[in-house]
Amino acid sequence: MIIAANLKTNLTRAKTLEYVNQVEKFLDANNISQEVIVFPAASSLNPHAGKVFIGAQNAYPVKNGAFTGEIGLEHLEEFDIKTILIGHSERRHIIGESQELIVQKFNFYSNLGFKIVYCIGEPLEVRESGHINMMAYLDAQYEGIDTNYDNLIIAYEPVWAIGTGLTPTLEDIESLHTELKKKSSAPLLYGGSVKVTNVQEVLALNNVDGVLVGSAALYAEHFCSMADIAQNLENLK
Ligand code: 13P
């Protein structure tokens, strides 16, 4: 299973260093073999050797250049980062990233062999407008994306479930994931208000290959508990 933490605009570099070291120690001490990924803020990247994959939350599709406020490949290479989050709803809806720019990022970083966690998800009004509209909305987020890319992980994160404490029902998550799996056989994560108290039931669903966690992952102990729960589920298989 894949257990990923999106730290968003939280945790300074010093705090992130502590965080990642704590997670790394936990994985070692508890023989956790699940794939664990942490996405720190850009200024909180640190060199890291160990089991935890460190990923960038964003980077511009260039090596370097005149793109004020952005980081490029060169900045990721400095920390040996080969994992990137692309298409997160906060970048789509708050920053205003278009599908076109997202595809450029996808193409640039997939050509370099990066592990890409590609996010999709619908806002509440789309979900409420019916299943056909919702699937059309999600389809549009697959446009231009090579869904057969080897190093692809997809994360389904309904926008209305992010940071709200609301989640779709377990039945809804399972049936949607089953439908999404038909579009791509890449590992499929669920994200949106996942926490220690619900992660087990989410991970136990068919076609859920892991979780992408925001707020509840900000405390290393909580994130470690989620990795532990994933390991225990896997051990039962
Ligand atoms: P929350 O876990 O805070 O709902 O955030 C989910 C998310 O956006 C992860 O990318």
PDB file of N, CA, C and O in Angstrom, residues 95-157:
ATOM      1  N   ILE A  95      -4.849  28.181  -7.015  1.00  0.00           N
ATOM      2  CA  ILE A  95      -3.788  28.837  -7.802  1.00  0.00           C
ATOM      3  C   ILE A  95      -4.271  29.055  -9.243  1.00  0.00           C
ATOM      4  O   ILE A  95      -3.738  29.903  -9.953  1.00  0.00           O
ATOM      5  N   GLY A  96      -5.231  28.258  -9.683  1.00  0.00           N
ATOM      6  CA  GLY A  96      -5.787  28.435 -11.029  1.00  0.00           C
ATOM      7  C   GLY A  96      -5.019  27.710 -12.119  1.00  0.00           C
ATOM      8  O   GLY A  96      -5.020  28.131 -13.283  1.00  0.00           O
ATOM      9  N   GLU A  97      -4.364  26.606 -11.762  1.00  0.00           N
ATOM     10  CA  GLU A  97      -3.614  25.850 -12.775  1.00  0.00           C
ATOM     11  C   GLU A  97      -4.568  25.190 -13.765  1.00  0.00           C
ATOM     12  O   GLU A  97      -5.534  24.545 -13.362  1.00  0.00           O
ATOM     13  N   SER A  98      -4.267  25.344 -15.049  1.00  0.00           N
ATOM     14  CA  SER A  98      -5.133  24.756 -16.074  1.00  0.00           C
ATOM     15  C   SER A  98      -4.717  23.309 -16.352  1.00  0.00           C
ATOM     16  O   SER A  98      -3.578  22.916 -16.064  1.00  0.00           O
ATOM     17  N   GLN A  99      -5.635  22.557 -16.959  1.00  0.00           N
ATOM     18  CA  GLN A  99      -5.301  21.193 -17.357  1.00  0.00           C
ATOM     19  C   GLN A  99      -4.111  21.211 -18.324  1.00  0.00           C
ATOM     20  O   GLN A  99      -3.261  20.329 -18.297  1.00  0.00           O
ATOM     21  N   GLU A 100      -4.031  22.275 -19.135  1.00  0.00           N
ATOM     22  CA  GLU A 100      -2.942  22.380 -20.115  1.00  0.00           C
ATOM     23  C   GLU A 100      -1.574  22.466 -19.413  1.00  0.00           C
ATOM     24  O   GLU A 100      -0.622  21.765 -19.787  1.00  0.00           O
ATOM     25  N   LEU A 101      -1.491  23.299 -18.393  1.00  0.00           N
ATOM     26  CA  LEU A 101      -0.223  23.421 -17.649  1.00  0.00           C
ATOM     27  C   LEU A 101       0.073  22.116 -16.900  1.00  0.00           C
ATOM     28  O   LEU A 101       1.212  21.653 -16.847  1.00  0.00           O
ATOM     29  N   ILE A 102      -0.974  21.529 -16.374  1.00  0.00           N
ATOM     30  CA  ILE A 102      -0.818  20.275 -15.639  1.00  0.00           C
ATOM     31  C   ILE A 102      -0.242  19.193 -16.569  1.00  0.00           C
ATOM     32  O   ILE A 102       0.653  18.439 -16.195  1.00  0.00           O
ATOM     33  N   VAL A 103      -0.762  19.158 -17.803  1.00  0.00           N
ATOM     34  CA  VAL A 103      -0.269  18.179 -18.783  1.00  0.00           C
ATOM     35  C   VAL A 103       1.200  18.469 -19.119  1.00  0.00           C
ATOM     36  O   VAL A 103       2.010  17.543 -19.231  1.00  0.00           O
ATOM     37  N   GLN A 104       1.547  19.747 -19.236  1.00  0.00           N
ATOM     38  CA  GLN A 104       2.959  20.085 -19.502  1.00  0.00           C
ATOM     39  C   GLN A 104       3.855  19.572 -18.379  1.00  0.00           C
ATOM     40  O   GLN A 104       4.921  19.020 -18.613  1.00  0.00           O
ATOM     41  N   LYS A 105       3.393  19.762 -17.158  1.00  0.00           N
ATOM     42  CA  LYS A 105       4.180  19.277 -16.007  1.00  0.00           C
ATOM     43  C   LYS A 105       4.290  17.756 -16.048  1.00  0.00           C
ATOM     44  O   LYS A 105       5.354  17.185 -15.825  1.00  0.00           O
ATOM     45  N   PHE A 106       3.150  17.132 -16.336  1.00  0.00           N
ATOM     46  CA  PHE A 106       3.122  15.666 -16.377  1.00  0.00           C
ATOM     47  C   PHE A 106       4.112  15.154 -17.425  1.00  0.00           C
ATOM     48  O   PHE A 106       4.907  14.246 -17.162  1.00  0.00           O
ATOM     49  N   ASN A 107       4.063  15.752 -18.603  1.00  0.00           N
ATOM     50  CA  ASN A 107       4.939  15.283 -19.689  1.00  0.00           C
ATOM     51  C   ASN A 107       6.408  15.512 -19.348  1.00  0.00           C
ATOM     52  O   ASN A 107       7.253  14.637 -19.555  1.00  0.00           O
ATOM     53  N   PHE A 108       6.687  16.684 -18.806  1.00  0.00           N
ATOM     54  CA  PHE A 108       8.077  17.026 -18.480  1.00  0.00           C
ATOM     55  C   PHE A 108       8.630  16.043 -17.433  1.00  0.00           C
ATOM     56  O   PHE A 108       9.700  15.454 -17.614  1.00  0.00           O
ATOM     57  N   TYR A 109       7.887  15.842 -16.360  1.00  0.00           N
ATOM     58  CA  TYR A 109       8.414  15.010 -15.272  1.00  0.00           C
ATOM     59  C   TYR A 109       8.293  13.513 -15.568  1.00  0.00           C
ATOM     60  O   TYR A 109       9.104  12.725 -15.077  1.00  0.00           O
ATOM     61  N   SER A 110       7.340  13.123 -16.405  1.00  0.00           N
ATOM     62  CA  SER A 110       7.283  11.697 -16.755  1.00  0.00           C
ATOM     63  C   SER A 110       8.420  11.351 -17.720  1.00  0.00           C
ATOM     64  O   SER A 110       8.995  10.264 -17.634  1.00  0.00           O
ATOM     65  N   ASN A 111       8.776  12.287 -18.597  1.00  0.00           N
ATOM     66  CA  ASN A 111       9.916  12.029 -19.490  1.00  0.00           C
ATOM     67  C   ASN A 111      11.206  11.822 -18.708  1.00  0.00           C
ATOM     68  O   ASN A 111      12.130  11.173 -19.187  1.00  0.00           O
ATOM     69  N   LEU A 112      11.249  12.372 -17.516  1.00  0.00           N
ATOM     70  CA  LEU A 112      12.446  12.227 -16.673  1.00  0.00           C
ATOM     71  C   LEU A 112      12.331  11.020 -15.748  1.00  0.00           C
ATOM     72  O   LEU A 112      13.199  10.773 -14.924  1.00  0.00           O
ATOM     73  N   GLY A 113      11.222  10.301 -15.854  1.00  0.00           N
ATOM     74  CA  GLY A 113      11.052   9.077 -15.065  1.00  0.00           C
ATOM     75  C   GLY A 113      10.592   9.302 -13.631  1.00  0.00           C
ATOM     76  O   GLY A 113      10.653   8.397 -12.800  1.00  0.00           O
ATOM     77  N   PHE A 114      10.119  10.505 -13.327  1.00  0.00           N
ATOM     78  CA  PHE A 114       9.662  10.783 -11.961  1.00  0.00           C
ATOM     79  C   PHE A 114       8.490   9.872 -11.576  1.00  0.00           C
ATOM     80  O   PHE A 114       7.669   9.505 -12.420  1.00  0.00           O
ATOM     81  N   LYS A 115       8.418   9.567 -10.286  1.00  0.00           N
ATOM     82  CA  LYS A 115       7.207   8.956  -9.730  1.00  0.00           C
ATOM     83  C   LYS A 115       6.214  10.112  -9.624  1.00  0.00           C
ATOM     84  O   LYS A 115       6.515  11.140  -8.997  1.00  0.00           O
ATOM     85  N   ILE A 116       5.057   9.967 -10.272  1.00  0.00           N
ATOM     86  CA  ILE A 116       4.086  11.065 -10.272  1.00  0.00           C
ATOM     87  C   ILE A 116       2.833  10.644  -9.508  1.00  0.00           C
ATOM     88  O   ILE A 116       2.216   9.615  -9.820  1.00  0.00           O
ATOM     89  N   VAL A 117       2.479  11.425  -8.503  1.00  0.00           N
ATOM     90  CA  VAL A 117       1.182  11.237  -7.850  1.00  0.00           C
ATOM     91  C   VAL A 117       0.264  12.274  -8.482  1.00  0.00           C
ATOM     92  O   VAL A 117       0.424  13.480  -8.274  1.00  0.00           O
ATOM     93  N   TYR A 118      -0.641  11.788  -9.310  1.00  0.00           N
ATOM     94  CA  TYR A 118      -1.503  12.669 -10.108  1.00  0.00           C
ATOM     95  C   TYR A 118      -2.895  12.740  -9.473  1.00  0.00           C
ATOM     96  O   TYR A 118      -3.555  11.718  -9.295  1.00  0.00           O
ATOM     97  N   CYS A 119      -3.307  13.956  -9.112  1.00  0.00           N
ATOM     98  CA  CYS A 119      -4.565  14.102  -8.365  1.00  0.00           C
ATOM     99  C   CYS A 119      -5.736  14.502  -9.256  1.00  0.00           C
ATOM    100  O   CYS A 119      -5.596  15.357 -10.141  1.00  0.00           O
ATOM    101  N   ILE A 120      -6.858  13.907  -8.957  1.00  0.00           N
ATOM    102  CA  ILE A 120      -8.122  14.256  -9.608  1.00  0.00           C
ATOM    103  C   ILE A 120      -9.191  14.376  -8.513  1.00  0.00           C
ATOM    104  O   ILE A 120      -8.992  13.858  -7.409  1.00  0.00           O
ATOM    105  N   GLY A 121     -10.280  15.038  -8.831  1.00  0.00           N
ATOM    106  CA  GLY A 121     -11.358  15.123  -7.842  1.00  0.00           C
ATOM    107  C   GLY A 121     -12.336  16.217  -8.209  1.00  0.00           C
ATOM    108  O   GLY A 121     -11.963  17.188  -8.861  1.00  0.00           O
ATOM    109  N   GLU A 122     -13.586  16.032  -7.784  1.00  0.00           N
ATOM    110  CA  GLU A 122     -14.643  16.959  -8.198  1.00  0.00           C
ATOM    111  C   GLU A 122     -15.096  17.854  -7.047  1.00  0.00           C
ATOM    112  O   GLU A 122     -15.153  17.412  -5.898  1.00  0.00           O
ATOM    113  N   PRO A 123     -15.453  19.110  -7.351  1.00  0.00           N
ATOM    114  CA  PRO A 123     -16.065  19.969  -6.327  1.00  0.00           C
ATOM    115  C   PRO A 123     -17.482  19.486  -6.013  1.00  0.00           C
ATOM    116  O   PRO A 123     -18.075  18.721  -6.790  1.00  0.00           O
ATOM    117  N   LEU A 124     -18.031  19.987  -4.902  1.00  0.00           N
ATOM    118  CA  LEU A 124     -19.345  19.521  -4.440  1.00  0.00           C
ATOM    119  C   LEU A 124     -20.447  19.745  -5.470  1.00  0.00           C
ATOM    120  O   LEU A 124     -21.275  18.860  -5.712  1.00  0.00           O
ATOM    121  N   GLU A 125     -20.453  20.936  -6.108  1.00  0.00           N
ATOM    122  CA  GLU A 125     -21.563  21.210  -7.039  1.00  0.00           C
ATOM    123  C   GLU A 125     -21.546  20.236  -8.214  1.00  0.00           C
ATOM    124  O   GLU A 125     -22.591  19.888  -8.764  1.00  0.00           O
ATOM    125  N   VAL A 126     -20.355  19.776  -8.562  1.00  0.00           N
ATOM    126  CA  VAL A 126     -20.273  18.802  -9.661  1.00  0.00           C
ATOM    127  C   VAL A 126     -20.828  17.461  -9.190  1.00  0.00           C
ATOM    128  O   VAL A 126     -21.627  16.826  -9.886  1.00  0.00           O
ATOM    129  N   ARG A 127     -20.424  17.049  -8.006  1.00  0.00           N
ATOM    130  CA  ARG A 127     -20.945  15.781  -7.479  1.00  0.00           C
ATOM    131  C   ARG A 127     -22.468  15.841  -7.401  1.00  0.00           C
ATOM    132  O   ARG A 127     -23.163  14.883  -7.765  1.00  0.00           O
ATOM    133  N   GLU A 128     -22.985  16.989  -6.953  1.00  0.00           N
ATOM    134  CA  GLU A 128     -24.435  17.102  -6.771  1.00  0.00           C
ATOM    135  C   GLU A 128     -25.183  17.212  -8.088  1.00  0.00           C
ATOM    136  O   GLU A 128     -26.397  17.073  -8.125  1.00  0.00           O
ATOM    137  N   SER A 129     -24.436  17.453  -9.174  1.00  0.00           N
ATOM    138  CA  SER A 129     -25.119  17.592 -10.467  1.00  0.00           C
ATOM    139  C   SER A 129     -25.353  16.236 -11.148  1.00  0.00           C
ATOM    140  O   SER A 129     -25.845  16.182 -12.274  1.00  0.00           O
ATOM    141  N   GLY A 130     -24.981  15.155 -10.457  1.00  0.00           N
ATOM    142  CA  GLY A 130     -25.296  13.823 -10.972  1.00  0.00           C
ATOM    143  C   GLY A 130     -24.058  13.066 -11.425  1.00  0.00           C
ATOM    144  O   GLY A 130     -23.020  13.655 -11.723  1.00  0.00           O
ATOM    145  N   HIS A 131     -24.221  11.737 -11.485  1.00  0.00           N
ATOM    146  CA  HIS A 131     -23.077  10.862 -11.732  1.00  0.00           C
ATOM    147  C   HIS A 131     -22.470  11.067 -13.121  1.00  0.00           C
ATOM    148  O   HIS A 131     -21.239  11.061 -13.273  1.00  0.00           O
ATOM    149  N   ILE A 132     -23.324  11.275 -14.102  1.00  0.00           N
ATOM    150  CA  ILE A 132     -22.797  11.421 -15.479  1.00  0.00           C
ATOM    151  C   ILE A 132     -21.918  12.669 -15.572  1.00  0.00           C
ATOM    152  O   ILE A 132     -20.803  12.634 -16.108  1.00  0.00           O
ATOM    153  N   ASN A 133     -22.411  13.779 -14.991  1.00  0.00           N
ATOM    154  CA  ASN A 133     -21.627  15.023 -15.002  1.00  0.00           C
ATOM    155  C   ASN A 133     -20.330  14.851 -14.224  1.00  0.00           C
ATOM    156  O   ASN A 133     -19.276  15.351 -14.629  1.00  0.00           O
ATOM    157  N   MET A 134     -20.444  14.160 -13.122  1.00  0.00           N
ATOM    158  CA  MET A 134     -19.259  13.975 -12.289  1.00  0.00           C
ATOM    159  C   MET A 134     -18.194  13.171 -13.037  1.00  0.00           C
ATOM    160  O   MET A 134     -17.007  13.521 -13.034  1.00  0.00           O
ATOM    161  N   MET A 135     -18.621  12.104 -13.721  1.00  0.00           N
ATOM    162  CA  MET A 135     -17.643  11.297 -14.455  1.00  0.00           C
ATOM    163  C   MET A 135     -17.050  12.088 -15.619  1.00  0.00           C
ATOM    164  O   MET A 135     -15.867  11.948 -15.933  1.00  0.00           O
ATOM    165  N   ALA A 136     -17.865  12.959 -16.230  1.00  0.00           N
ATOM    166  CA  ALA A 136     -17.353  13.775 -17.337  1.00  0.00           C
ATOM    167  C   ALA A 136     -16.294  14.751 -16.797  1.00  0.00           C
ATOM    168  O   ALA A 136     -15.264  14.991 -17.436  1.00  0.00           O
ATOM    169  N   TYR A 137     -16.558  15.291 -15.614  1.00  0.00           N
ATOM    170  CA  TYR A 137     -15.609  16.223 -14.985  1.00  0.00           C
ATOM    171  C   TYR A 137     -14.282  15.502 -14.688  1.00  0.00           C
ATOM    172  O   TYR A 137     -13.202  16.016 -14.972  1.00  0.00           O
ATOM    173  N   LEU A 138     -14.396  14.311 -14.130  1.00  0.00           N
ATOM    174  CA  LEU A 138     -13.178  13.555 -13.803  1.00  0.00           C
ATOM    175  C   LEU A 138     -12.456  13.135 -15.087  1.00  0.00           C
ATOM    176  O   LEU A 138     -11.219  13.198 -15.160  1.00  0.00           O
ATOM    177  N   ASP A 139     -13.231  12.751 -16.108  1.00  0.00           N
ATOM    178  CA  ASP A 139     -12.630  12.380 -17.402  1.00  0.00           C
ATOM    179  C   ASP A 139     -11.753  13.503 -17.931  1.00  0.00           C
ATOM    180  O   ASP A 139     -10.674  13.266 -18.466  1.00  0.00           O
ATOM    181  N   ALA A 140     -12.253  14.740 -17.786  1.00  0.00           N
ATOM    182  CA  ALA A 140     -11.518  15.902 -18.315  1.00  0.00           C
ATOM    183  C   ALA A 140     -10.175  16.053 -17.593  1.00  0.00           C
ATOM    184  O   ALA A 140      -9.224  16.599 -18.148  1.00  0.00           O
ATOM    185  N   GLN A 141     -10.108  15.553 -16.360  1.00  0.00           N
ATOM    186  CA  GLN A 141      -8.843  15.656 -15.626  1.00  0.00           C
ATOM    187  C   GLN A 141      -7.843  14.577 -16.060  1.00  0.00           C
ATOM    188  O   GLN A 141      -6.664  14.641 -15.688  1.00  0.00           O
ATOM    189  N   TYR A 142      -8.317  13.611 -16.823  1.00  0.00           N
ATOM    190  CA  TYR A 142      -7.409  12.601 -17.387  1.00  0.00           C
ATOM    191  C   TYR A 142      -6.916  13.030 -18.778  1.00  0.00           C
ATOM    192  O   TYR A 142      -6.049  12.387 -19.342  1.00  0.00           O
ATOM    193  N   GLU A 143      -7.513  14.099 -19.300  1.00  0.00           N
ATOM    194  CA  GLU A 143      -7.176  14.528 -20.661  1.00  0.00           C
ATOM    195  C   GLU A 143      -5.703  14.884 -20.783  1.00  0.00           C
ATOM    196  O   GLU A 143      -5.179  15.670 -19.993  1.00  0.00           O
ATOM    197  N   GLY A 144      -5.039  14.273 -21.770  1.00  0.00           N
ATOM    198  CA  GLY A 144      -3.627  14.578 -22.024  1.00  0.00           C
ATOM    199  C   GLY A 144      -2.672  13.820 -21.117  1.00  0.00           C
ATOM    200  O   GLY A 144      -1.454  13.945 -21.241  1.00  0.00           O
ATOM    201  N   ILE A 145      -3.206  13.028 -20.200  1.00  0.00           N
ATOM    202  CA  ILE A 145      -2.360  12.302 -19.242  1.00  0.00           C
ATOM    203  C   ILE A 145      -2.150  10.863 -19.731  1.00  0.00           C
ATOM    204  O   ILE A 145      -3.121  10.184 -20.080  1.00  0.00           O
ATOM    205  N   ASP A 146      -0.901  10.426 -19.738  1.00  0.00           N
ATOM    206  CA  ASP A 146      -0.611   9.045 -20.136  1.00  0.00           C
ATOM    207  C   ASP A 146      -0.915   8.123 -18.951  1.00  0.00           C
ATOM    208  O   ASP A 146      -0.103   7.961 -18.039  1.00  0.00           O
ATOM    209  N   THR A 147      -2.106   7.535 -19.007  1.00  0.00           N
ATOM    210  CA  THR A 147      -2.560   6.735 -17.863  1.00  0.00           C
ATOM    211  C   THR A 147      -1.838   5.378 -17.786  1.00  0.00           C
ATOM    212  O   THR A 147      -2.032   4.635 -16.835  1.00  0.00           O
ATOM    213  N   ASN A 148      -1.019   5.104 -18.822  1.00  0.00           N
ATOM    214  CA  ASN A 148      -0.228   3.864 -18.779  1.00  0.00           C
ATOM    215  C   ASN A 148       1.194   4.111 -18.308  1.00  0.00           C
ATOM    216  O   ASN A 148       2.021   3.198 -18.327  1.00  0.00           O
ATOM    217  N   TYR A 149       1.484   5.362 -17.922  1.00  0.00           N
ATOM    218  CA  TYR A 149       2.843   5.680 -17.487  1.00  0.00           C
ATOM    219  C   TYR A 149       3.230   4.766 -16.316  1.00  0.00           C
ATOM    220  O   TYR A 149       2.489   4.631 -15.336  1.00  0.00           O
ATOM    221  N   ASP A 150       4.398   4.157 -16.439  1.00  0.00           N
ATOM    222  CA  ASP A 150       4.887   3.155 -15.476  1.00  0.00           C
ATOM    223  C   ASP A 150       4.935   3.637 -14.032  1.00  0.00           C
ATOM    224  O   ASP A 150       4.661   2.874 -13.110  1.00  0.00           O
ATOM    225  N   ASN A 151       5.379   4.878 -13.891  1.00  0.00           N
ATOM    226  CA  ASN A 151       5.637   5.371 -12.540  1.00  0.00           C
ATOM    227  C   ASN A 151       4.519   6.298 -12.057  1.00  0.00           C
ATOM    228  O   ASN A 151       4.773   7.281 -11.372  1.00  0.00           O
ATOM    229  N   LEU A 152       3.306   5.932 -12.458  1.00  0.00           N
ATOM    230  CA  LEU A 152       2.139   6.758 -12.124  1.00  0.00           C
ATOM    231  C   LEU A 152       1.383   6.195 -10.914  1.00  0.00           C
ATOM    232  O   LEU A 152       1.178   4.984 -10.810  1.00  0.00           O
ATOM    233  N   ILE A 153       0.988   7.112 -10.050  1.00  0.00           N
ATOM    234  CA  ILE A 153       0.065   6.801  -8.956  1.00  0.00           C
ATOM    235  C   ILE A 153      -1.052   7.837  -9.101  1.00  0.00           C
ATOM    236  O   ILE A 153      -0.756   9.017  -9.307  1.00  0.00           O
ATOM    237  N   ILE A 154      -2.290   7.419  -9.029  1.00  0.00           N
ATOM    238  CA  ILE A 154      -3.388   8.388  -9.118  1.00  0.00           C
ATOM    239  C   ILE A 154      -3.991   8.562  -7.724  1.00  0.00           C
ATOM    240  O   ILE A 154      -4.087   7.598  -6.950  1.00  0.00           O
ATOM    241  N   ALA A 155      -4.351   9.800  -7.400  1.00  0.00           N
ATOM    242  CA  ALA A 155      -5.025  10.043  -6.112  1.00  0.00           C
ATOM    243  C   ALA A 155      -6.377  10.676  -6.404  1.00  0.00           C
ATOM    244  O   ALA A 155      -6.447  11.746  -7.019  1.00  0.00           O
ATOM    245  N   TYR A 156      -7.441   9.990  -5.986  1.00  0.00           N
ATOM    246  CA  TYR A 156      -8.787  10.564  -6.105  1.00  0.00           C
ATOM    247  C   TYR A 156      -9.086  11.308  -4.810  1.00  0.00           C
ATOM    248  O   TYR A 156      -9.141  10.708  -3.727  1.00  0.00           O
ATOM    249  N   GLU A 157      -9.255  12.623  -4.943  1.00  0.00           N
ATOM    250  CA  GLU A 157      -9.530  13.450  -3.770  1.00  0.00           C
ATOM    251  C   GLU A 157     -10.717  14.361  -4.067  1.00  0.00           C
ATOM    252  O   GLU A 157     -10.552  15.393  -4.727  1.00  0.00           O
TER     253      GLU A 157
END
